[in-house]
Short mmCIF file of C-alpha atoms and ligand atoms in Angstrom, two decimals:
data_model
loop_
_atom_site.label_atom_id
_atom_site.label_comp_id
_atom_site.label_asym_id
_atom_site.label_seq_id
_atom_site.Cartn_x
_atom_site.Cartn_y
_atom_site.Cartn_z
CA MET F 229 0.00 0.00 0.00
CA ILE F 230 2.88 2.32 0.77
CA LYS F 231 4.28 1.49 -2.63
CA ASP F 232 1.00 2.39 -4.35
CA LYS F 233 0.72 5.63 -2.45
CA LEU F 234 4.26 6.62 -3.40
CA LYS F 235 3.47 5.89 -7.03
CA GLU F 236 0.25 7.87 -6.87
CA LEU F 237 1.69 10.92 -5.10
CA TYR F 238 5.30 10.97 -6.31
CA ASP F 239 5.51 8.61 -9.28
CA ILE F 240 8.28 6.57 -7.62
CA ASP F 241 9.08 3.53 -9.79
CA ASP F 242 9.20 0.01 -8.34
CA GLU F 243 12.98 -0.40 -8.55
CA SER F 244 13.68 2.84 -6.70
CA TYR F 245 11.14 1.94 -4.05
CA ASP F 246 12.54 -1.55 -3.63
CA ILE F 247 16.18 -0.59 -3.18
CA VAL F 248 15.40 2.07 -0.57
CA ILE F 249 12.85 0.01 1.36
CA LYS F 250 15.12 -3.04 1.37
CA SER F 251 17.99 -0.91 2.63
CA ASN F 252 15.74 0.48 5.32
CA GLU F 253 14.91 -3.03 6.50
CA GLU F 254 18.55 -4.06 6.53
CA LEU F 255 19.33 -1.18 8.88
CA GLU F 256 16.97 -2.36 11.61
CA SER F 257 19.65 -3.43 14.09
CA LYS F 258 21.61 -0.21 13.62
CA PHE F 259 18.41 1.76 14.21
CA LYS F 260 17.72 -0.22 17.38
CA LYS F 261 21.10 0.88 18.73
CA LEU F 262 20.31 4.46 17.85
CA GLU F 263 17.07 4.24 19.81
CA GLN F 264 19.10 3.40 22.90
CA LEU F 265 21.34 6.38 22.28
CA GLU F 266 18.27 8.56 21.84
CA PHE F 267 16.81 7.33 25.10
CA ILE F 268 19.97 8.06 27.06
CA ASN F 269 20.22 11.56 25.60
CA GLN F 270 16.51 12.18 26.10
CA ILE F 271 16.54 11.45 29.81
CA LYS F 272 19.77 13.41 30.22
CA VAL F 273 18.05 16.45 28.71
CA LEU F 274 14.80 15.93 30.59
CA LYS F 275 16.64 15.65 33.91
CA ALA F 276 18.35 19.00 33.30
CA PHE F 277 14.96 20.65 32.76
CA GLN F 278 13.62 19.15 35.97
CA ASP F 279 16.72 19.91 38.06
CA ASN F 280 16.41 23.55 37.09
CA LYS F 281 12.69 23.62 37.94
CA LEU F 282 11.57 25.09 34.66
CA GLN F 283 8.09 26.58 34.98
CA ALA F 284 5.57 28.21 32.64
CA THR F 285 6.32 31.77 33.77
CA ASP F 286 9.96 31.34 32.70
CA PHE F 287 8.86 31.79 29.09
CA ALA F 288 7.74 35.39 29.63
CA SER F 289 9.91 37.91 27.86
CA THR F 290 11.56 40.92 29.46
CA THR F 291 12.51 44.31 28.04
CA GLY F 292 15.35 46.79 28.25
CA TYR F 293 18.50 45.56 29.91
CA GLY F 294 16.92 42.27 30.83
CA TYR F 295 18.24 42.23 34.40
CA GLY F 296 16.90 39.19 36.19
CA ASP F 297 15.56 37.47 33.08
CA VAL F 298 14.81 34.20 34.87
CA GLY F 299 13.95 32.32 31.66
CA ARG F 300 17.26 33.26 30.05
CA ASP F 301 19.19 32.24 33.15
CA LYS F 302 17.36 28.91 33.45
CA CYS F 303 17.85 28.20 29.76
CA GLU F 304 21.59 28.70 30.17
CA ALA F 305 21.62 26.57 33.32
CA ILE F 306 19.86 23.77 31.44
CA PHE F 307 22.37 23.87 28.57
CA ARG F 308 25.14 23.97 31.20
CA ASP F 309 23.84 20.80 32.83
CA VAL F 310 23.13 18.93 29.59
CA PHE F 311 26.70 19.49 28.40
CA LYS F 312 28.24 18.97 31.87
CA ALA F 313 29.71 22.46 31.87
CA GLU F 314 30.40 24.88 34.70
CA ASP F 315 28.57 27.62 32.84
CA ALA F 316 26.98 28.31 29.46
CA LEU F 317 25.99 31.20 27.26
CA VAL F 318 22.90 30.63 25.06
CA ARG F 319 21.64 33.71 23.28
CA PRO F 320 19.57 34.67 20.26
CA SER F 321 22.08 37.50 19.84
CA ILE F 322 24.68 34.91 18.89
CA ALA F 323 23.84 34.90 15.19
CA SER F 324 25.27 31.55 14.11
CA GLY F 325 27.77 28.81 14.84
CA THR F 326 30.52 30.87 13.27
CA HIS F 327 29.62 33.78 15.55
CA ALA F 328 29.74 31.53 18.63
CA LEU F 329 33.14 30.13 17.65
CA SER F 330 34.49 33.58 16.76
CA LEU F 331 33.35 35.01 20.10
CA LEU F 332 35.02 32.18 21.93
CA MET F 333 38.35 32.58 20.13
CA LYS F 334 38.35 36.35 20.56
CA ALA F 335 37.52 36.08 24.23
CA VAL F 336 40.34 33.67 24.99
CA LEU F 337 43.17 34.67 22.65
CA LEU F 338 45.19 37.83 23.24
CA PRO F 339 47.81 39.46 20.97
CA GLY F 340 50.86 37.20 20.80
CA ASP F 341 48.91 34.04 21.57
CA LYS F 342 48.70 31.17 19.12
CA LEU F 343 45.71 29.01 18.15
CA LEU F 344 46.52 25.45 17.09
CA TYR F 345 43.92 23.45 15.14
CA ILE F 346 44.66 19.74 15.45
CA THR F 347 42.04 18.40 13.04
CA GLY F 348 43.43 19.92 9.85
CA LEU F 349 42.35 23.27 8.47
CA PRO F 350 39.09 24.51 10.01
CA TYR F 351 35.67 24.94 8.40
CA ASP F 352 35.60 27.58 5.66
CA THR F 353 33.92 30.38 7.63
CA ILE F 354 36.32 29.88 10.53
CA GLN F 355 39.24 30.38 8.15
CA GLU F 356 37.91 33.89 7.58
CA VAL F 357 37.62 34.47 11.33
CA ILE F 358 41.25 33.45 11.74
CA GLY F 359 42.35 35.51 8.74
CA LEU F 360 43.50 32.61 6.57
CA GLN F 361 41.01 33.52 3.86
CA GLY F 362 39.48 36.76 2.70
CA ASN F 363 40.31 40.13 4.13
CA ALA F 364 37.54 40.76 6.60
CA PRO F 365 38.38 43.36 9.23
CA CYS F 366 38.70 42.30 12.87
CA ASN F 367 39.97 38.82 12.07
CA LEU F 368 42.32 37.17 14.57
CA ARG F 369 45.40 37.84 12.44
CA GLU F 370 44.69 41.58 12.55
CA TYR F 371 44.80 41.39 16.35
CA GLY F 372 48.20 39.72 16.26
CA ILE F 373 46.96 36.23 17.04
CA ASP F 374 49.01 33.50 15.45
CA PHE F 375 47.65 30.31 13.93
CA ASP F 376 48.95 26.88 13.03
CA TYR F 377 47.40 23.48 12.33
CA VAL F 378 48.19 19.78 12.23
CA GLU F 379 46.77 17.55 9.50
CA LEU F 380 44.88 14.43 10.49
CA LYS F 381 46.71 11.13 10.08
CA ASP F 382 44.69 8.04 9.11
CA ASN F 383 41.44 9.81 10.00
CA ASP F 384 42.67 10.51 13.51
CA ILE F 385 44.44 13.24 15.44
CA ASP F 386 48.20 12.98 14.84
CA ILE F 387 49.07 13.41 18.50
CA GLU F 388 52.83 13.10 18.04
CA SER F 389 52.89 16.01 15.60
CA VAL F 390 50.52 17.95 17.84
CA ILE F 391 52.86 17.63 20.82
CA ASN F 392 55.80 18.64 18.60
CA LYS F 393 53.95 21.72 17.39
CA ILE F 394 53.00 23.03 20.82
CA ASP F 395 55.26 25.93 21.77
CA PRO F 396 54.95 28.43 24.64
CA LYS F 397 52.77 30.70 22.47
CA VAL F 398 50.02 28.11 22.02
CA LYS F 399 47.24 29.10 24.38
CA MET F 400 44.38 27.20 22.79
CA VAL F 401 44.10 23.93 20.90
CA SER F 402 41.03 23.44 18.75
CA ILE F 403 39.26 20.29 17.62
CA GLN F 404 36.62 20.32 14.90
CA ARG F 405 34.42 17.33 15.61
CA SER F 406 32.43 17.26 12.36
CA THR F 407 33.74 16.80 8.83
CA GLY F 408 32.52 20.18 7.61
CA TYR F 409 33.28 20.35 3.88
CA SER F 410 36.28 18.08 4.07
CA LEU F 411 36.34 14.43 3.14
CA ARG F 412 37.06 12.77 6.44
CA ASN F 413 35.24 11.04 9.23
CA ALA F 414 34.05 12.97 12.25
CA ILE F 415 36.33 12.77 15.27
CA SER F 416 34.65 10.50 17.80
CA ILE F 417 34.43 11.26 21.51
CA ASP F 418 36.86 8.38 22.15
CA LYS F 419 39.43 9.93 19.86
CA ILE F 420 38.88 13.36 21.41
CA GLU F 421 39.36 11.86 24.87
CA LYS F 422 42.65 10.24 23.90
CA ALA F 423 44.07 13.40 22.38
CA VAL F 424 42.96 15.65 25.23
CA SER F 425 44.38 13.43 27.92
CA ILE F 426 47.82 13.39 26.27
CA ILE F 427 47.81 17.15 25.68
CA LYS F 428 46.64 17.93 29.21
CA GLN F 429 49.19 15.58 30.75
CA LYS F 430 52.01 17.55 29.18
CA TYR F 431 50.42 20.99 29.04
CA PRO F 432 47.72 21.29 31.72
CA ASP F 433 47.26 25.02 31.12
CA ILE F 434 46.41 24.81 27.44
CA ILE F 435 42.73 25.39 26.73
CA VAL F 436 41.13 22.73 24.55
CA MET F 437 38.08 23.93 22.63
CA VAL F 438 35.79 21.88 20.42
CA ASP F 439 33.78 23.08 17.44
CA ASN F 440 30.81 20.90 18.35
CA CYS F 441 28.65 21.80 15.31
CA TYR F 442 26.67 18.77 14.06
CA GLY F 443 28.07 16.60 16.84
CA GLU F 444 25.56 17.17 19.67
CA PHE F 445 23.62 14.06 20.77
CA THR F 446 25.26 11.78 18.19
CA GLU F 447 27.04 9.96 21.04
CA GLU F 448 26.32 9.31 24.71
CA LYS F 449 28.95 11.76 25.89
CA GLU F 450 29.84 15.29 24.85
CA PRO F 451 33.39 16.71 24.66
CA LEU F 452 33.39 18.40 28.10
CA GLU F 453 32.82 14.99 29.70
CA VAL F 454 36.14 13.72 28.38
CA GLY F 455 38.34 16.60 29.48
CA CYS F 456 37.80 19.42 26.95
CA ASP F 457 37.45 22.93 28.39
CA VAL F 458 34.87 24.57 26.17
CA ILE F 459 32.51 23.80 23.27
CA ALA F 460 30.49 25.96 20.89
CA GLY F 461 27.79 25.31 18.34
CA SER F 462 24.76 26.52 16.44
CA LEU F 463 21.12 26.32 17.50
CA ILE F 464 19.93 25.82 13.92
CA LYS F 465 21.75 22.50 13.89
CA ASN F 466 21.34 19.54 16.31
CA PRO F 467 20.74 21.23 19.70
CA GLY F 468 17.97 23.46 18.36
CA GLY F 469 15.87 20.43 17.45
CA GLY F 470 14.49 22.24 14.40
CA ILE F 471 12.50 24.51 16.73
CA ALA F 472 15.02 27.13 17.91
CA LEU F 473 14.54 30.24 15.80
CA SER F 474 18.21 31.21 15.75
CA GLY F 475 21.19 31.47 18.07
CA GLY F 476 24.32 29.79 19.27
CA TYR F 477 25.77 28.42 22.48
CA ILE F 478 29.10 28.23 24.25
CA ALA F 479 29.53 25.97 27.28
CA GLY F 480 32.52 25.13 29.43
CA LYS F 481 34.77 26.32 32.24
CA ARG F 482 33.38 29.24 34.26
CA GLU F 483 36.31 31.60 33.64
CA ILE F 484 36.13 31.03 29.90
CA ILE F 485 32.37 31.62 29.71
CA ASP F 486 32.87 34.77 31.79
CA ARG F 487 35.39 36.06 29.25
CA VAL F 488 33.05 35.19 26.37
CA ALA F 489 30.12 36.96 28.07
CA ASN F 490 32.23 40.07 28.62
CA THR F 491 33.14 39.97 24.93
CA LEU F 492 29.54 39.45 23.79
CA THR F 493 28.13 42.34 25.82
CA ALA F 494 30.76 44.57 27.46
CA PRO F 495 33.47 44.27 30.10
CA GLY F 496 31.80 44.63 33.47
CA ILE F 497 28.39 43.63 32.12
CA GLY F 498 28.86 40.02 31.02
CA LYS F 499 25.93 37.63 31.30
CA GLU F 500 23.74 39.88 33.40
CA VAL F 501 22.10 41.75 30.53
CA GLY F 502 20.67 40.93 27.14
CA ILE F 503 17.03 40.07 26.57
CA THR F 504 15.89 37.00 24.68
CA PHE F 505 13.05 38.61 22.68
CA GLY F 506 10.61 35.91 23.69
CA THR F 507 12.70 33.07 22.22
CA THR F 508 13.25 31.12 25.45
CA ARG F 509 10.35 28.73 24.92
CA ASN F 510 11.41 27.85 21.34
CA THR F 511 15.03 27.39 22.36
CA LEU F 512 14.12 25.07 25.21
CA GLN F 513 11.47 23.14 23.32
CA GLY F 514 14.08 22.63 20.62
CA LEU F 515 16.62 21.36 23.12
CA PHE F 516 14.05 18.99 24.56
CA LEU F 517 13.35 17.56 21.08
CA ALA F 518 17.01 17.58 20.00
CA PRO F 519 17.86 13.97 20.96
CA LYS F 520 14.85 12.74 18.95
CA VAL F 521 15.48 14.98 15.95
CA THR F 522 19.20 14.25 15.92
CA THR F 523 18.39 10.54 15.87
CA GLU F 524 16.07 11.04 12.90
CA ALA F 525 18.93 12.85 11.16
CA LEU F 526 21.39 10.06 12.04
CA LYS F 527 19.03 7.40 10.68
CA SER F 528 18.60 9.46 7.52
CA ALA F 529 22.37 9.82 7.02
CA ILE F 530 22.82 6.08 7.51
CA LEU F 531 20.07 5.33 5.00
CA PHE F 532 21.69 7.51 2.32
CA SER F 533 25.06 5.98 3.11
CA HIS F 534 23.72 2.44 2.74
CA VAL F 535 21.72 3.06 -0.43
CA PHE F 536 24.50 4.94 -2.23
CA LYS F 537 27.11 2.39 -1.30
CA LYS F 538 24.88 -0.25 -2.88
CA LEU F 539 24.62 1.90 -5.98
CA GLY F 540 28.42 1.85 -6.21
CA PHE F 541 29.35 5.20 -4.68
CA LYS F 542 31.82 5.90 -1.90
CA THR F 543 30.31 7.59 1.11
CA ILE F 544 32.05 9.21 4.05
CA PRO F 545 31.61 7.94 6.65
CA ASP F 546 31.15 4.41 5.37
CA ILE F 547 28.04 2.62 6.62
CA SER F 548 30.24 0.54 8.95
CA ASP F 549 32.16 3.47 10.49
CA LYS F 550 31.46 4.91 13.93
CA ARG F 551 29.58 8.20 13.63
CA SER F 552 30.06 11.41 15.54
CA ASP F 553 28.09 13.84 13.38
CA ILE F 554 25.01 13.83 11.14
CA ILE F 555 26.75 14.38 7.77
CA CYS F 556 26.79 11.91 4.90
CA ALA F 557 29.22 12.87 2.14
CA ILE F 558 28.57 11.02 -1.11
CA VAL F 559 31.22 11.01 -3.82
CA LEU F 560 29.07 11.33 -6.95
CA GLU F 561 31.96 11.69 -9.42
CA ASN F 562 30.36 14.19 -11.78
CA GLU F 563 28.60 17.54 -11.85
CA GLU F 564 25.28 16.26 -13.26
CA ARG F 565 24.74 13.92 -10.35
CA VAL F 566 25.56 16.57 -7.72
CA ILE F 567 23.05 18.94 -9.31
CA GLU F 568 20.37 16.26 -9.64
CA PHE F 569 20.97 15.10 -6.06
CA CYS F 570 20.46 18.58 -4.63
CA ARG F 571 17.41 19.21 -6.82
CA SER F 572 15.81 15.97 -5.64
CA ILE F 573 16.41 16.93 -2.00
CA GLN F 574 14.88 20.35 -2.65
CA GLU F 575 11.82 18.66 -4.24
CA SER F 576 11.43 16.65 -1.04
CA SER F 577 11.53 19.71 1.22
CA VAL F 578 8.63 21.06 3.21
CA VAL F 579 9.16 24.72 2.22
CA ASP F 580 10.18 25.92 -1.27
CA SER F 581 9.76 22.46 -2.77
CA HIS F 582 8.79 24.14 -6.05
CA VAL F 583 12.09 26.03 -6.24
CA VAL F 584 14.84 24.64 -8.49
CA PRO F 585 18.33 25.24 -7.10
CA TYR F 586 21.17 26.29 -9.43
CA PRO F 587 24.92 26.38 -8.79
CA TRP F 588 26.13 29.87 -7.85
CA ASP F 589 29.30 31.74 -6.93
CA MET F 590 29.18 31.70 -3.16
CA PRO F 591 31.38 34.18 -1.31
CA GLY F 592 34.42 32.45 0.13
CA TYR F 593 34.44 29.60 -2.41
CA ASP F 594 36.57 29.29 -5.55
CA ASP F 595 34.10 26.95 -7.25
CA LYS F 596 30.37 27.20 -7.80
CA VAL F 597 28.21 25.63 -5.09
CA ILE F 598 24.69 24.20 -5.32
CA MET F 599 22.51 24.10 -2.22
CA ALA F 600 19.20 22.48 -1.35
CA SER F 601 17.46 23.90 1.67
CA GLY F 602 13.73 24.18 2.05
CA SER F 603 13.26 24.57 5.76
CA PHE F 604 10.97 26.16 8.34
CA ILE F 605 14.00 27.87 9.85
CA ASP F 606 15.95 29.62 7.12
CA GLY F 607 19.27 27.90 6.48
CA SER F 608 18.63 25.24 9.11
CA SER F 609 20.67 22.14 8.40
CA ILE F 610 19.10 19.91 11.02
CA GLU F 611 16.20 20.01 8.56
CA ILE F 612 16.66 18.04 5.35
CA SER F 613 19.34 19.71 3.25
CA ALA F 614 22.22 19.08 0.89
CA ASP F 615 24.98 21.00 -0.78
CA GLY F 616 27.87 20.40 -3.07
CA PRO F 617 30.77 22.45 -4.37
CA LEU F 618 31.13 21.75 -8.11
CA ARG F 619 34.69 20.51 -8.09
CA GLU F 620 36.53 17.19 -8.09
CA PRO F 621 35.66 14.66 -6.76
CA TYR F 622 32.06 15.98 -6.95
CA VAL F 623 30.72 15.35 -3.49
CA ALA F 624 27.18 15.96 -2.27
CA TYR F 625 26.94 16.58 1.48
CA TYR F 626 23.62 15.38 2.83
CA GLN F 627 22.37 16.20 6.31
CA GLY F 628 19.29 16.46 8.49
CA ALA F 629 15.59 15.57 8.37
CA LEU F 630 13.15 16.37 11.14
CA THR F 631 11.44 13.08 10.37
CA TYR F 632 13.05 9.94 9.00
CA ASN F 633 10.06 9.33 6.74
CA GLN F 634 10.86 12.49 4.82
CA ALA F 635 14.40 11.20 4.29
CA LEU F 636 13.00 7.88 3.05
CA LEU F 637 10.95 9.72 0.44
CA ALA F 638 13.89 11.98 -0.45
CA CYS F 639 16.17 9.00 -0.94
CA MET F 640 13.62 7.34 -3.25
CA LYS F 641 13.30 10.58 -5.19
CA VAL F 642 17.05 10.87 -5.70
CA VAL F 643 17.30 7.26 -6.89
CA ASN F 644 14.24 7.66 -9.09
CA ASN F 645 15.52 10.87 -10.70
CA PHE F 646 18.99 9.35 -11.19
CA ARG F 647 17.40 6.37 -12.94
CA ARG F 648 15.21 8.52 -15.18
CA LYS F 649 18.16 10.66 -16.26
CA ASN F 650 20.46 7.70 -16.78
CA LEU F 651 22.81 8.87 -14.03
CA ILE F 652 23.05 5.36 -12.59
C1 LIG W 896 28.02 24.74 10.43
C2 LIG W 896 29.39 24.70 10.95
C3 LIG W 896 30.04 25.85 11.42
C4 LIG W 896 29.47 27.23 11.31
O1 LIG W 896 28.17 27.33 11.60
P1 LIG W 896 27.22 28.44 10.96
O2 LIG W 896 26.06 28.39 11.86
O3 LIG W 896 26.90 28.01 9.57
O4 LIG W 896 27.92 29.74 11.01
C5 LIG W 896 31.31 25.70 11.95
N1 LIG W 896 31.91 24.51 12.00
C6 LIG W 896 31.32 23.39 11.55
C7 LIG W 896 32.04 22.10 11.63
C8 LIG W 896 30.05 23.46 11.01
O5 LIG W 896 29.47 22.35 10.56
#
């Protein structure tokens, strides 16, 4: 009956249906494991809400300076507890993940200090923050902050080279958990733990930060639980559960969060001011749903990985690899497939499904990029989305889905469109 309905509504042919549905069935045991992960993360989140005695009046919004905004303070306490931090900053005035990470780096690093990335070059937008790309004013380089990085070795942190690269100027070491636009596996919590313990043993004063974007709730533990000092991320990815309207978070050691707060507002003011414009309820409802929604996104990524491997394409991570983010990179080998992939995802979206995406010259990229994003929250990538820079080896990056069923349909659509256009 499902098959007939898909034919009636979406004209999905039998072969496309069969390969996706069969793959779905084969993933049952993996999905069972994910349900356990979801349960653990769900009760962890729920407990934080209860411990902080969230109540209906906390959702009221304040005005002006926002002194004594109880909802804001409880929201930050809940994030603090979920991520096992000493303190957290969660604000709608943090515009994005990049903004959160930039605030953190600027708050910690002073002229003469060095930042060392130990997971290869950082995500594109962070390269602009550091001053490696573009010429934006107020980048770290302009403030006399030095930068260096260590490439990954065999998909893991090259700890020997990291230790060799640490000199007295290195104040902060940074780990990017997710793949971003690179072709590598995410760095698992186990791997983060190993690296941090070796670094801290030799250099206890070095601050270890983690770009936690796309990583939240993909494992049972988060980076602060294995010895990292501070994490930052975006609320329109995993921890916003598809509900948060905007914003970013930073969580970690008290002194670090204090510095970040004094950078976000003003020295002497810190966390005490800044209203939330009535967003507290959305932010918290999103956090409550985040373990569920992240699991839907994980299942979706695994489905795409399994189906495309069967069709003969390499995916990163491979279906058998341990996951620590929600991304599925698919090496599609030519431009036509990347374009068709993104268009099929767009067709499966809940908003703007009638819009046809085209490759365009995105600022900060040398090659054209095509993007599929039809989401309730503009640009949200915990909702179903895909993008691909049009360059060798022609990779489509798939992520998100608020419901796994939507990803099932999207996957059938991609396969169906590929078949119709003789792309497989
Ligand atoms: C998305 C992302 C960022 C930046 O987040 P924005 O919200 O898009 O600014 C940084 N690092 C990684 C690994 C990301 O995935």
